mmCIF file of C-alpha atoms in Angstrom:
data_model
loop_
_atom_site.group_PDB
_atom_site.id
_atom_site.type_symbol
_atom_site.label_atom_id
_atom_site.label_comp_id
_atom_site.label_asym_id
_atom_site.label_seq_id
_atom_site.Cartn_x
_atom_site.Cartn_y
_atom_site.Cartn_z
ATOM 1 C CA MET A 99 -13.415 -9.112 6.947
ATOM 2 C CA ARG A 100 -13.597 -5.606 5.494
ATOM 3 C CA LEU A 101 -10.712 -3.722 3.903
ATOM 4 C CA LYS A 102 -10.474 -0.357 2.178
ATOM 5 C CA ILE A 103 -7.802 0.868 -0.217
ATOM 6 C CA VAL A 104 -7.383 4.378 1.153
ATOM 7 C CA GLY A 105 -4.919 5.441 -1.536
ATOM 8 C CA SER A 106 -4.152 3.599 -4.784
ATOM 9 C CA GLY A 107 -1.419 5.840 -6.213
ATOM 10 C CA GLY A 108 2.348 5.710 -6.054
ATOM 11 C CA MET A 109 5.245 8.136 -5.804
ATOM 12 C CA PHE A 110 3.296 11.058 -7.293
ATOM 13 C CA GLN A 111 -0.387 11.749 -6.764
ATOM 14 C CA ILE A 112 -2.843 12.018 -9.641
ATOM 15 C CA PRO A 113 -3.311 14.753 -10.618
ATOM 16 C CA ASN A 114 0.294 15.801 -10.191
ATOM 17 C CA PRO A 115 0.058 19.563 -9.500
ATOM 18 C CA PHE A 116 3.050 20.178 -11.760
ATOM 19 C CA CYS A 117 1.807 18.167 -14.724
ATOM 20 C CA LYS A 118 -0.522 19.071 -17.624
ATOM 21 C CA CYS A 119 -0.616 15.631 -19.262
ATOM 22 C CA PRO A 120 -4.018 14.256 -20.393
ATOM 23 C CA VAL A 121 -4.297 11.903 -17.391
ATOM 24 C CA CYS A 122 -3.732 14.669 -14.849
ATOM 25 C CA GLU A 123 -6.003 17.095 -16.695
ATOM 26 C CA GLU A 124 -8.752 14.471 -16.869
ATOM 27 C CA ALA A 125 -8.396 13.839 -13.117
ATOM 28 C CA ARG A 126 -8.770 17.573 -12.444
ATOM 29 C CA GLN A 127 -11.979 17.638 -14.446
ATOM 30 C CA LYS A 128 -13.599 14.387 -13.299
ATOM 31 C CA ARG A 129 -12.082 13.928 -9.810
ATOM 32 C CA GLY A 130 -13.438 10.915 -7.866
ATOM 33 C CA ARG A 131 -11.913 7.647 -9.023
ATOM 34 C CA PHE A 132 -9.731 9.453 -11.550
ATOM 35 C CA GLU A 133 -7.689 10.880 -8.645
ATOM 36 C CA ARG A 134 -5.084 8.835 -6.786
ATOM 37 C CA LEU A 135 -3.434 9.622 -3.471
ATOM 38 C CA GLY A 136 -0.463 7.806 -1.955
ATOM 39 C CA PRO A 137 -0.565 4.051 -1.228
ATOM 40 C CA SER A 138 -2.295 2.910 1.959
ATOM 41 C CA LEU A 139 -4.698 0.248 3.248
ATOM 42 C CA PHE A 140 -7.230 0.250 6.099
ATOM 43 C CA ILE A 141 -8.367 -2.939 7.851
ATOM 44 C CA GLU A 142 -11.788 -1.836 9.014
ATOM 45 C CA ASP A 143 -12.439 -4.750 11.406
ATOM 46 C CA ILE A 144 -9.545 -3.741 13.663
ATOM 47 C CA LYS A 145 -9.152 -0.116 12.490
ATOM 48 C CA MET A 146 -5.543 -0.618 11.394
ATOM 49 C CA LEU A 147 -3.933 1.755 8.906
ATOM 50 C CA ILE A 148 -1.015 0.435 6.863
ATOM 51 C CA ASP A 149 1.378 3.060 5.463
ATOM 52 C CA MET A 150 1.353 6.812 5.786
ATOM 53 C CA PRO A 151 2.126 8.746 2.587
ATOM 54 C CA GLU A 152 2.336 12.534 2.789
ATOM 55 C CA ASP A 153 -1.319 12.983 1.870
ATOM 56 C CA ILE A 154 -2.685 10.374 4.301
ATOM 57 C CA GLY A 155 -4.634 12.954 6.311
ATOM 58 C CA VAL A 156 -6.457 14.107 3.187
ATOM 59 C CA ALA A 157 -7.031 10.487 2.131
ATOM 60 C CA CYS A 158 -8.520 9.503 5.509
ATOM 61 C CA ASP A 159 -10.794 12.536 5.445
ATOM 62 C CA ARG A 160 -12.024 11.677 1.941
ATOM 63 C CA GLN A 161 -12.707 8.068 2.918
ATOM 64 C CA GLY A 162 -14.440 8.868 6.203
ATOM 65 C CA ILE A 163 -11.761 7.232 8.350
ATOM 66 C CA SER A 164 -11.945 8.993 11.712
ATOM 67 C CA ASP A 165 -11.044 6.198 14.131
ATOM 68 C CA ILE A 166 -7.638 4.474 13.901
ATOM 69 C CA LYS A 167 -6.533 2.088 16.638
ATOM 70 C CA TYR A 168 -3.408 0.518 15.102
ATOM 71 C CA LEU A 169 -0.716 1.724 12.704
ATOM 72 C CA SER A 170 1.913 -0.004 10.587
ATOM 73 C CA ILE A 171 4.443 0.963 7.916
ATOM 74 C CA SER A 172 5.685 -1.523 5.326
ATOM 75 C CA HIS A 173 9.096 0.033 4.583
ATOM 76 C CA LYS A 174 11.172 3.202 4.721
ATOM 77 C CA ASP A 175 10.414 4.855 1.358
ATOM 78 C CA PRO A 176 9.086 8.453 1.492
ATOM 79 C CA ASP A 177 5.808 7.661 -0.281
ATOM 80 C CA HIS A 178 5.002 5.326 2.628
ATOM 81 C CA THR A 179 6.434 7.254 5.598
ATOM 82 C CA ARG A 180 6.274 11.013 5.054
ATOM 83 C CA GLY A 181 2.789 11.212 6.543
ATOM 84 C CA MET A 182 3.990 9.957 9.930
ATOM 85 C CA ARG A 183 2.795 13.182 11.527
ATOM 86 C CA ILE A 184 -0.685 11.651 11.485
ATOM 87 C CA VAL A 185 0.327 10.104 14.813
ATOM 88 C CA GLU A 186 0.272 13.552 16.420
ATOM 89 C CA PRO A 187 -3.471 14.278 16.043
ATOM 90 C CA LEU A 188 -4.172 10.604 16.755
ATOM 91 C CA GLY A 189 -2.226 10.263 19.986
ATOM 92 C CA TYR A 190 -1.073 13.640 21.269
ATOM 93 C CA ASP A 191 -3.012 16.422 22.962
ATOM 94 C CA CYS A 192 -0.854 19.481 22.316
ATOM 95 C CA ILE A 193 -2.913 21.713 24.663
ATOM 96 C CA ALA A 194 -2.559 19.372 27.618
ATOM 97 C CA ASP A 195 0.894 18.203 26.433
ATOM 98 C CA LYS A 196 -0.213 14.637 26.988
ATOM 99 C CA GLY A 197 0.125 11.526 24.851
ATOM 100 C CA THR A 198 -2.193 8.551 24.578
ATOM 101 C CA PRO A 199 -0.079 5.951 22.792
ATOM 102 C CA ILE A 200 -1.484 4.220 19.726
ATOM 103 C CA PRO A 201 0.095 0.824 18.925
ATOM 104 C CA PHE A 202 2.565 0.932 16.025
ATOM 105 C CA LEU A 203 3.338 -2.520 14.565
ATOM 106 C CA ALA A 204 6.287 -3.227 12.279
ATOM 107 C CA LEU A 205 9.114 -5.632 11.608
ATOM 108 C CA PRO A 206 12.156 -4.800 13.786
ATOM 109 C CA GLU A 207 14.381 -4.197 10.768
ATOM 110 C CA VAL A 208 11.796 -1.890 9.182
ATOM 111 C CA ILE A 209 11.613 0.184 12.377
ATOM 112 C CA GLU A 210 15.386 0.630 12.258
ATOM 113 C CA ASP A 211 15.229 1.576 8.563
ATOM 114 C CA ILE A 212 12.518 4.174 9.174
ATOM 115 C CA ASN A 213 14.431 5.770 12.031
ATOM 116 C CA ALA A 214 17.644 5.846 10.008
ATOM 117 C CA TRP A 215 15.864 7.677 7.188
ATOM 118 C CA ASN A 216 13.696 9.927 9.335
ATOM 119 C CA GLY A 217 15.938 11.156 12.135
ATOM 120 C CA ASP A 218 14.732 8.717 14.810
ATOM 121 C CA GLY A 219 11.201 10.007 14.209
ATOM 122 C CA LEU A 220 9.508 6.915 15.620
ATOM 123 C CA TYR A 221 11.526 7.129 18.826
ATOM 124 C CA TYR A 222 10.593 10.807 19.126
ATOM 125 C CA TYR A 223 6.914 9.945 18.876
ATOM 126 C CA GLU A 224 7.273 7.120 21.384
ATOM 127 C CA ASP A 225 9.672 8.634 23.931
ATOM 128 C CA VAL A 226 8.990 12.379 23.726
ATOM 129 C CA LEU A 227 5.402 12.915 22.603
ATOM 130 C CA ASN A 228 4.332 9.487 23.902
ATOM 131 C CA CYS A 229 1.754 9.202 21.138
ATOM 132 C CA ILE A 230 2.750 5.754 19.830
ATOM 133 C CA SER A 231 3.907 2.491 21.385
ATOM 134 C CA ILE A 232 6.262 0.561 19.109
ATOM 135 C CA HIS A 233 5.707 -3.179 18.740
ATOM 136 C CA ARG A 234 8.512 -5.013 16.936
ATOM 137 C CA THR A 235 6.721 -8.059 15.631
ATOM 138 C CA ASN A 236 6.013 -10.343 12.693
ATOM 139 C CA TYR A 237 2.580 -11.413 13.931
ATOM 140 C CA MET A 238 -0.361 -10.075 15.880
ATOM 141 C CA LYS A 239 -3.886 -11.347 16.470
ATOM 142 C CA ILE A 240 -6.488 -8.698 17.214
ATOM 143 C CA GLY A 241 -9.914 -10.152 17.880
ATOM 144 C CA ASN A 242 -10.554 -12.599 15.065
ATOM 145 C CA ILE A 243 -8.078 -10.956 12.681
ATOM 146 C CA GLU A 244 -4.568 -12.356 12.274
ATOM 147 C CA VAL A 245 -1.891 -10.128 10.759
ATOM 148 C CA HIS A 246 1.355 -11.742 9.565
ATOM 149 C CA LEU A 247 4.239 -9.398 8.675
ATOM 150 C CA ILE A 248 6.647 -11.058 6.237
ATOM 151 C CA ASN A 249 9.954 -9.564 5.116
ATOM 152 C CA ASN A 250 10.162 -9.775 1.335
ATOM 153 C CA LYS A 251 13.789 -8.674 1.531
ATOM 154 C CA THR A 252 15.364 -8.092 -1.878
ATOM 155 C CA HIS A 253 18.181 -6.024 -3.405
ATOM 156 C CA ARG A 254 16.106 -2.932 -2.550
ATOM 157 C CA GLY A 255 16.071 -3.684 1.180
ATOM 158 C CA ASN A 256 13.472 -4.668 3.783
ATOM 159 C CA MET A 257 9.875 -4.765 2.596
ATOM 160 C CA THR A 258 6.849 -5.958 4.574
ATOM 161 C CA PHE A 259 4.175 -8.061 2.926
ATOM 162 C CA TYR A 260 1.048 -8.467 5.041
ATOM 163 C CA VAL A 261 -1.075 -11.613 5.218
ATOM 164 C CA ILE A 262 -4.388 -10.669 6.793
ATOM 165 C CA ALA A 263 -6.623 -13.577 7.769
ATOM 166 C CA GLU A 264 -9.931 -14.281 9.460
ATOM 167 C CA GLY A 265 -10.872 -17.937 9.647
ATOM 168 C CA THR A 266 -10.561 -19.327 6.118
ATOM 169 C CA LYS A 267 -10.477 -15.868 4.503
ATOM 170 C CA LYS A 268 -7.066 -14.483 3.546
ATOM 171 C CA VAL A 269 -5.732 -11.343 1.868
ATOM 172 C CA ILE A 270 -2.123 -10.601 0.889
ATOM 173 C CA TYR A 271 -1.069 -6.955 0.779
ATOM 174 C CA ALA A 272 2.169 -6.636 -1.198
ATOM 175 C CA CYS A 273 2.126 -2.997 -2.106
ATOM 176 C CA CYS A 274 5.656 -2.110 -3.176
ATOM 177 C CA ASP A 275 9.046 -3.565 -4.197
ATOM 178 C CA VAL A 276 7.398 -6.867 -5.047
ATOM 179 C CA LYS A 277 9.990 -8.366 -7.404
ATOM 180 C CA PRO A 278 11.307 -10.893 -6.719
ATOM 181 C CA PHE A 279 8.339 -12.309 -4.827
ATOM 182 C CA VAL A 280 10.096 -14.351 -2.142
ATOM 183 C CA PRO A 281 8.159 -17.652 -1.725
ATOM 184 C CA ASN A 282 6.188 -18.243 1.456
ATOM 185 C CA GLU A 283 3.673 -20.956 2.332
ATOM 186 C CA LEU A 284 1.274 -18.347 3.736
ATOM 187 C CA TYR A 285 0.631 -17.007 0.237
ATOM 188 C CA PHE A 286 -1.123 -20.146 -1.003
ATOM 189 C CA ASP A 287 -4.908 -20.173 -1.444
ATOM 190 C CA ALA A 288 -5.465 -16.490 -0.688
ATOM 191 C CA ASP A 289 -8.795 -14.966 -1.623
ATOM 192 C CA ILE A 290 -7.170 -11.704 -2.751
ATOM 193 C CA LEU A 291 -3.649 -10.567 -3.595
ATOM 194 C CA ILE A 292 -3.285 -6.771 -3.561
ATOM 195 C CA ILE A 293 -0.043 -6.068 -5.382
ATOM 196 C CA GLY A 294 1.796 -2.962 -6.512
ATOM 197 C CA LEU A 295 4.143 -1.947 -9.301
ATOM 198 C CA VAL A 296 2.679 -4.077 -12.081
ATOM 199 C CA SER A 297 3.516 -3.345 -15.714
ATOM 200 C CA ASP A 298 1.005 -3.572 -18.530
ATOM 201 C CA ASP A 299 3.873 -3.512 -21.098
ATOM 202 C CA GLY A 300 2.614 -0.202 -22.430
ATOM 203 C CA ILE A 301 4.041 3.211 -23.106
ATOM 204 C CA LEU A 302 4.929 5.603 -20.278
ATOM 205 C CA LYS A 303 3.508 9.129 -20.045
ATOM 206 C CA ASP A 304 6.484 10.706 -21.860
ATOM 207 C CA GLY A 305 6.032 8.336 -24.814
ATOM 208 C CA SER A 306 8.977 6.116 -23.937
ATOM 209 C CA ASN A 307 8.697 2.348 -23.930
ATOM 210 C CA LEU A 308 8.428 0.725 -20.524
ATOM 211 C CA ASP A 309 10.861 -1.972 -21.624
ATOM 212 C CA ASP A 310 13.562 0.707 -21.864
ATOM 213 C CA ALA A 311 12.911 2.196 -18.418
ATOM 214 C CA PRO A 312 15.617 1.697 -15.743
ATOM 215 C CA PHE A 313 13.039 0.318 -13.293
ATOM 216 C CA ARG A 314 11.686 -2.250 -15.753
ATOM 217 C CA ASP A 315 13.318 -5.231 -14.000
ATOM 218 C CA ASP A 316 11.674 -4.274 -10.693
ATOM 219 C CA MET A 317 8.180 -4.682 -12.150
ATOM 220 C CA TYR A 318 6.044 -7.682 -12.983
ATOM 221 C CA THR A 319 4.187 -8.004 -16.252
ATOM 222 C CA LEU A 320 0.542 -8.990 -16.265
ATOM 223 C CA ASP A 321 1.558 -12.371 -17.659
ATOM 224 C CA GLU A 322 3.845 -12.893 -14.670
ATOM 225 C CA ILE A 323 1.053 -11.865 -12.307
ATOM 226 C CA ILE A 324 -1.289 -14.351 -13.966
ATOM 227 C CA GLU A 325 1.328 -17.063 -13.473
ATOM 228 C CA MET A 326 1.763 -16.059 -9.808
ATOM 229 C CA LYS A 327 -2.005 -16.161 -9.379
ATOM 230 C CA ARG A 328 -2.008 -19.699 -10.783
ATOM 231 C CA LYS A 329 1.037 -20.872 -8.790
ATOM 232 C CA TYR A 330 -0.307 -19.732 -5.417
ATOM 233 C CA ARG A 331 -3.933 -20.633 -6.259
ATOM 234 C CA ILE A 332 -5.071 -17.048 -5.608
ATOM 235 C CA ASN A 333 -8.675 -16.285 -6.463
ATOM 236 C CA ARG A 334 -8.455 -12.561 -7.241
ATOM 237 C CA VAL A 335 -5.712 -10.007 -7.884
ATOM 238 C CA ILE A 336 -6.029 -6.247 -7.361
ATOM 239 C CA VAL A 337 -3.279 -3.991 -8.713
ATOM 240 C CA THR A 338 -2.467 -0.905 -6.637
ATOM 241 C CA HIS A 339 0.424 1.613 -6.337
ATOM 242 C CA ILE A 340 -0.583 2.913 -9.784
ATOM 243 C CA ASP A 341 1.964 5.607 -10.505
ATOM 244 C CA GLU A 342 1.329 8.880 -12.281
ATOM 245 C CA TYR A 343 4.316 8.294 -14.570
ATOM 246 C CA TRP A 344 2.582 5.232 -16.042
ATOM 247 C CA GLY A 345 0.378 7.742 -17.839
ATOM 248 C CA LYS A 346 -2.833 5.693 -17.679
ATOM 249 C CA SER A 347 -6.250 6.875 -16.545
ATOM 250 C CA TYR A 348 -8.936 5.177 -14.477
ATOM 251 C CA ALA A 349 -10.968 4.717 -17.671
ATOM 252 C CA TYR A 350 -8.027 2.920 -19.311
ATOM 253 C CA TYR A 351 -7.891 0.372 -16.495
ATOM 254 C CA GLN A 352 -11.649 -0.113 -16.583
ATOM 255 C CA GLU A 353 -11.334 -1.234 -20.184
ATOM 256 C CA LEU A 354 -8.271 -3.389 -19.498
ATOM 257 C CA GLU A 355 -10.111 -5.229 -16.718
ATOM 258 C CA LYS A 356 -12.641 -6.503 -19.265
ATOM 259 C CA THR A 357 -9.885 -8.555 -20.916
ATOM 260 C CA LEU A 358 -8.663 -10.155 -17.683
ATOM 261 C CA GLU A 359 -10.019 -12.878 -15.418
ATOM 262 C CA ASN A 360 -10.317 -11.906 -11.753
ATOM 263 C CA ILE A 361 -7.695 -9.170 -12.081
ATOM 264 C CA SER A 362 -8.763 -5.610 -11.369
ATOM 265 C CA PHE A 363 -7.175 -2.219 -10.689
ATOM 266 C CA ALA A 364 -7.558 -0.364 -7.417
ATOM 267 C CA TYR A 365 -9.033 3.086 -6.922
ATOM 268 C CA ASP A 366 -9.093 5.314 -3.846
ATOM 269 C CA GLY A 367 -11.893 4.185 -1.531
ATOM 270 C CA MET A 368 -12.178 0.677 -3.027
ATOM 271 C CA GLU A 369 -13.914 -1.542 -0.475
ATOM 272 C CA LEU A 370 -13.264 -5.270 -0.164
ATOM 273 C CA VAL A 371 -15.613 -7.506 1.800
ATOM 274 C CA LEU A 372 -14.778 -11.160 2.409
#
């Protein structure tokens, strides 16, 4: 099984074009792994793209992703949905005015959320342009790859966690709105947990303390992640959805990784082979 983290950032890309902080300035100078585009994952074996932030077209081009056969969106938030127009070049020939539908997989309640927030955009792409076919589902097997879609519904609404499996190999993709982590038997004994919105108990980019931030209770600490790793007997954890407002550079996370056991931090283009 082969996966690629297409984008490892969060709400705001790094560098943020409107920011002159050291992290953004460093990313402008060094580029590469110091840059972060919006959160997304590609399952290479079945050519499935999960989530479509606004910059997904740029991200796919950077990562050499030119063939997508399946699409999915985890939840309604703009940093995961505002790149939905990618379905047009994928499945619609504007010269011939003809669509070739690409399968779009999502939980039924997430589909309704996305349409409520985006003016029935998915129905437009399915019924008018005919460039997607919507599949309301919590499970699909494509070849040897099984994809479970689990609703980690919390006070913030519907949120899809993905359990991607091939034989005895298993990856959990829990990119956003992860706290509380609603228990599920499928999470046990995973090879990799890819999880977003993890605090390192540090200082945010404006110098304020993370503990004082209004979103503090929505984020796990590294100690809590280590405990979750132990509880579910997970071999490796990869932190993604690394937001610009955290104020930490790629180099910072490289150093932090050296103090942790089987916990690493994602970067755009990170490849995982199981």
